[in-house]
C-alpha cells in the first residue's frame, strides 16, 4: 500500500506550546480528509443533476453558499453556482458517486489529495481565527454549520464551523496541500499568545 | 533618588503607595503608577526635555496629550529603542529609561544652539535657496546633502531587529465609538443599551477623557464611574483602552493600534507588544474631543509655557504644580477653569484675558485669581526657562499691543487661544470641515457622512452637558435606536465655566509693543510667524503650498497645535476670511504608528506565504540547495561534497544526457478542463488546433494575450472525451486560470466548460535521459511503456509501488523523457520508489539550474523569453499558429508594429572566447561601433553547456535569424564586461529531436 504523507509530516509534533501551562484554550490538529471531490455542471440543469448525485449520498438538496450540508459520513459545500465540494469522511461511497454521474452533464473531479484539513478547537478558537481571517465570526453571525471561502495569509482557504454549540467551538479549515505548511506555521505563531495544544492524529499516532 | 519637588501632597489619580524608578539622560528620578513620563518630569522639576529641530532652542513640556510638539524623547535601549516618543503619552513604569534628542553633547549645553545666532540666514525655504542654487545642476546639492542629512531629523533609527512581536486582528461591530471621554461614553452606553455590538476605543490607558483632568472626587468622577461600570457589564460592548483609531477608510473600515504592552519594559513571553485592528463597522461615532490652541507671541516656546488645559491636567490628574507664579493668557472662557484649579492648588495666578467685557458669573468662578482684561501677552522672556511676561493693552481685531507694557514675573504660563476640534478621521473620509466663526474653529458638517457621526467637543459642543447630549444622540442614531434618550445619566453640575464657545475673541497672534524675539507657529518644525509672512511674500498663497514651503504642520504632530494658527495668519496676510484659506487634507495615521504594528506577523519567514511541493522534505533531507521560484521553494541543485553551484548543475545536466535524472516539476500549473465544450475552449485559447487531439494524447500549445503577445505555453493532455488536463508554466498558473475564468464568465458564457486548479492535487516528476524508459519499465506496472506502445506525446495510466500514476511521455530537456503524475499525498512515496528502481540505471536527482541548462541547449523557450513582450514570430514559433481558426490574440498579433521585420527575434549565442561567460540581461551590440543606447537586443537566458563544453545563451536580436554566423558583442553594463558571441540557431543540441523520439 502506498504511504500517504501529510504536508505536515516533518513538523507535526503533538504537545503543548505557547503561553501558560496546563490546559490550553486551543487545540490545533490535522484531520484526515477522507475523499474530496467536486461536482460541477451548467446553469440550465445543475440543480437537478447535482441533486441526483447528492441524493445518493444522503443529502437533502444542493445547499446555499454559506451553509454546509450534512449527510451521514459526508459534508457538502456549494462553493459556486454550479460547483459543489463534497467530502466523504469514509471514501467507501465514492463508487456510488461515480456511477450516478453523467460526465457530460455533471463532471466529477477528484480532489482527494488537494486539501489538508486543520481543526481549530477550544474556547479561544474564534479569537485565534479573527487574527488571520477577515470574517465576522461572532456567535450570532457565523453559526454552526456556516462556511466561508476566504484568504488566510494570502492563501485561499475554506472555513467551516463544525461544532454544534458555542460551549465547544470547533472549526475545520481546508487548506490547499502545497500551502499547508505555511498556513500551519502562521496558525501556530498566532496561537502562541493563547497557549495551545497540538493534538495527536486521529489515528492516535505521534505524527502523520 | 530625587524627591519630587513639584508633587502636591495630595490629590491626583496616581498610586502614591507605589514608587517607580526611571532614568532620564542618565539621572534617576521617581514617579508613581498613573504618571506619564511628562508628569514625572514636571514633578521632578525637569523643565527642559529637548532641543528644537532647527534652532536647537531649549524646549519643555507643552501639553498633556498626543498633541505634544516638544517633549519628544528616545525611549528604551538596544533593539527596543524607540525615537521621537511623546513623553506626554508614555505611561511611567519601573525601570523606564529615556534620553533627550537632537542635542550634543548635552541637553543643557547644545553646540548646535549656535544655529539660533544665524537664524536670519535660515528662514523657511533656505535649504533650496542656499544649497541647491550654487553652480549648475545638482552637483553642489549632492555635496551639501551628506552634511545636512547627518544633522537632519530629531531622533535616530534603530538598525537592530525588533525583538517584539505584533499581531493583527479583524473585528466587526455595529457601532464603533472613537474616544472614551464624556461624549464617547454616552454614545457607547446609548448604543450598547439598544443591544448593538459596540466597540469603544480610547487612546489613553483608562476611560474618562477630559473628565480625568477634573479634580479627584468631584461629581464628574461619580458620573464617570457609573458609566464605566455599566459599560463593562454589557456583554455586547467591547472596550479597548490604549487604542488609537488612526485611520478611517471606505466601507466602514477603520484602522486601530492597541498598545498592548507598551507600558512595560519587556512584554511577557509570547505576547504581542502591539495589536493592529482592522475593524469593520456599520456605523461610527467620532467623539475625539478638541485640542486647545496656542496663541502666537514672542518667546512662546520657552520651557514653562504650556497649554492652559495641560497645566490644569497636571494639577488635577497627576498632582503636579509646575509653577508657583502662574500667568494664564486666554481669549475664551475655558482657561478660567484652569486658572481656578491652579489657584486652588496653591499657585499665585494672574489671568490675562484679551477680551474687555467679562460677565460676573465668569469672573466669580475664578476665585483667588487676579484678572486683567483687555490685555495680552506680547512677549515671554527668561534664560533657558520662563522668567517673566510683558503684557499690554490689546486691540483684539488686529492683535496689536500698544501703549505702556507691564512686566509680570512668572515661572509657569498657561495659554488658551481656543479649541480645535479633532476632525482628522472625518476628514480622512474625504470631507472638508467648515469654519465656524462663533467657535473660531473648523468643524465637521453635520450629517455629511451617513455612517460617521460626530459628538462632543469634536462637533464643537462647548460644554460638558452639550458633549453628553450629543453623545447620546449620536449613539442612538448610530445604533438605529431612535432619537429619544434611553435613560443615560445627565451631565453632572460643575462649578466650571466650561463653554469655550461663549464670546470667544478672534485673537490668534499678538505683536507690537514689548514684542521681542521669535514667535512660533509650529513648535516641532521651528516655523515662526515671520516664516509664514515670508512664504506669503514669496507668493505661496495656497495653504497647501504654505504647508510644504514652511513645513508647518508636517512634523510628527501633524500640526495639531499649529495648523489653525498658520491658516489664520495666512488669511490675515491675504486680507481674506479664514474660511477662504481652507485646511490641508488630513491623512492617516492620526498619530504615529509603528512599522511593527503595520507588518504584524508578516515578516521574516512569514513575509509572504511559502509554497512547498509534496516532495520538498526529501529534497531538504538530501542536501538540495533551494531557490525561490515565486512563492515556491524548489531544489536549485544537489551539491556533492565540495561542489559549488556551477559544478553541481553542470554535473547534473551532463548526467541526464548520458544516464538518467529526475526533477520535481510539481510546481507546474495544472488546470482540469471539463465539459462538452472543453475542446472548443482550447481552440479559442491556443494558437494551434485541438479538436482532433485523440484521447490519450498530449499536445504542446501556446496562448496569446488579447493584444497579440505570447502569454504562456504548456502541454495539454486529453484524459477523456470531455476531460483535459492543461499544464502551464509555474509563474503563470494563476494568471492563466483567472484569464480563462474571466473569459468564460464574460465573453464565452455559452461554453459548457468548468476549469479548476488541480496543482495541489498532483505531484509531478520528470524522468529524463537515455535510461528513462528502462527505469520506468522497471518501476511501473499495469501498462506497456515500450517505444511502440507509448509514443512521444501520449499518456497512460499505471501503478508505481502500489500508487496510481499517470505518465505523460514528453520532453523539456530534449532527452527521452516522461512526466509522472501522482496524487500529492503519494508524491514522496513514488519519488523514493523511482530512486530505488533507478539505482541500476544510475538515477540522480537534478535541480532547476540543470533543468535550465538542458532546455537552453535545446532552444526551448521559458519564462525569460515569454516575458510578455515577445510574439510568436519573435520566438520563431509562427508556424504553430493556425490560419483556419480565430483564437485569443489572433487579430492584434498582426498589427504592423508586431510584424516589423526589424523586431528582435530568438537566436542562439555561442561564446567565442574560451572560458568567458555571458549573463542574462546583457545587451547585444554589433561587433563594431560605439556602445551607446539599448543595443540591438539582449540576452534572455545563459548557461554553461556540458553537451557543448562552452557557455551559451538565448537572446533576442534585431533580424536575428538573418544574422546566423555573425559575431556580435554581448555587453554587461552592470558587471562591466564585453564578450564576443556568435549568432547561431537556438537549437544547439540534437536539432532533429532524435533523442527525445527514441
Coordinates of N, CA, C and O in Angstrom, one line a residue, chain B residues 686-690 693 697-703 710 712-717 727 729 793 810-812 859-862 866 872 875 877 880:
Chain B
X686 N -5.8 28.5 -27.5 CA -4.4 28.3 -28.0 C -4.4 28.7 -29.5 O -5.4 28.7 -30.2
X687 N -3.1 28.9 -30.0 CA -3.0 29.3 -31.3 C -3.1 28.2 -32.3 O -3.3 28.3 -33.5
X688 N -2.9 26.9 -31.8 CA -3.0 25.7 -32.6 C -4.3 25.0 -32.4 O -5.1 25.3 -31.5
X689 N -4.5 24.0 -33.2 CA -5.8 23.3 -33.2 C -5.8 22.2 -32.2 O -4.8 21.5 -31.8
X690 N -7.1 21.9 -31.6 CA -7.2 20.9 -30.6 C -8.4 19.9 -30.8 O -8.5 18.9 -30.1
X693 N -7.4 16.2 -31.4 CA -6.5 15.5 -30.4 C -7.2 14.3 -29.9 O -8.3 14.4 -29.2
X697 N -3.7 11.5 -25.8 CA -2.6 12.2 -26.4 C -2.4 13.5 -25.8 O -3.2 14.1 -25.1
X698 N -1.1 14.0 -26.0 CA -0.8 15.3 -25.5 C -0.5 16.3 -26.7 O -0.1 15.8 -27.7
X699 N -0.6 17.5 -26.4 CA -0.2 18.5 -27.5 C 0.4 19.7 -26.8 O -0.1 20.2 -25.8
X700 N 1.5 20.2 -27.4 CA 2.1 21.5 -26.9 C 1.3 22.6 -27.4 O 0.8 22.6 -28.6
X701 N 1.0 23.6 -26.6 CA 0.3 24.8 -27.1 C 0.8 26.1 -26.5 O 1.5 26.1 -25.5
X702 N 0.6 27.1 -27.3 CA 0.9 28.5 -26.8 C -0.3 29.3 -26.8 O -1.2 29.2 -27.8
X703 N -0.5 30.1 -25.8 CA -1.7 31.0 -25.8 C -1.2 32.5 -25.8 O -0.1 32.8 -25.2
X710 N 2.7 36.8 -26.6 CA 2.6 35.5 -26.0 C 2.4 35.6 -24.5 O 3.1 36.4 -23.8
X712 N 1.6 32.5 -22.4 CA 2.1 31.3 -21.7 C 2.1 30.1 -22.7 O 1.5 30.2 -23.8
X713 N 2.9 29.1 -22.3 CA 2.9 27.9 -23.0 C 2.7 26.7 -22.1 O 2.9 26.8 -20.9
X714 N 2.4 25.5 -22.7 CA 2.3 24.3 -21.9 C 1.8 23.2 -22.7 O 1.6 23.3 -23.9
X715 N 1.7 22.1 -22.0 CA 1.2 20.9 -22.7 C -0.1 20.5 -22.1 O -0.3 20.4 -20.9
X716 N -1.1 20.2 -23.0 CA -2.4 19.8 -22.5 C -2.7 18.3 -23.0 O -2.4 18.0 -24.1
X717 N -3.2 17.6 -22.0 CA -3.5 16.2 -22.3 C -5.0 15.9 -22.3 O -5.7 16.5 -21.6
X727 N -1.5 22.1 -18.7 CA -0.4 22.5 -17.8 C 0.1 23.9 -18.3 O 0.0 24.2 -19.4
X729 N 3.1 27.2 -17.2 CA 4.3 27.5 -16.5 C 4.0 27.7 -15.1 O 2.9 28.1 -14.7
X793 N 4.5 12.1 -26.8 CA 3.3 13.0 -26.7 C 2.0 12.1 -26.5 O 1.0 12.4 -27.1
X810 N 6.8 13.1 -22.7 CA 7.0 14.4 -23.3 C 8.4 14.8 -22.8 O 8.9 14.4 -21.8
X811 N 9.0 15.8 -23.5 CA 10.4 16.1 -23.1 C 10.6 17.6 -23.1 O 10.2 18.3 -24.1
X812 N 11.1 18.1 -22.0 CA 11.5 19.5 -21.9 C 13.1 19.6 -22.1 O 13.6 20.7 -22.5
X859 N 17.1 25.0 -27.0 CA 16.4 26.1 -27.5 C 15.0 26.2 -27.2 O 14.2 27.0 -27.8
X860 N 14.6 25.6 -26.1 CA 13.2 25.7 -25.6 C 13.0 27.0 -24.9 O 13.8 27.4 -24.1
X861 N 11.9 27.7 -25.2 CA 11.6 29.0 -24.6 C 11.0 28.7 -23.2 O 10.4 27.7 -23.0
X862 N 11.3 29.7 -22.3 CA 10.7 29.6 -20.9 C 10.4 31.0 -20.5 O 10.3 31.9 -21.3
X866 N 9.3 34.3 -22.5 CA 7.9 34.6 -22.5 C 7.6 35.7 -21.5 O 7.0 35.5 -20.5
X872 N 4.8 35.3 -31.3 CA 5.1 34.0 -31.9 C 6.3 34.2 -32.9 O 7.2 33.4 -32.9
X875 N 9.7 34.6 -31.5 CA 10.2 33.3 -30.9 C 10.4 32.2 -31.9 O 10.8 31.1 -31.6
X877 N 8.1 30.8 -33.6 CA 7.0 29.8 -33.4 C 5.8 30.2 -34.3 O 4.7 29.7 -34.0
X880 N 3.4 27.6 -35.6 CA 2.5 26.8 -34.8 C 1.0 27.4 -34.9 O 0.1 26.7 -34.6

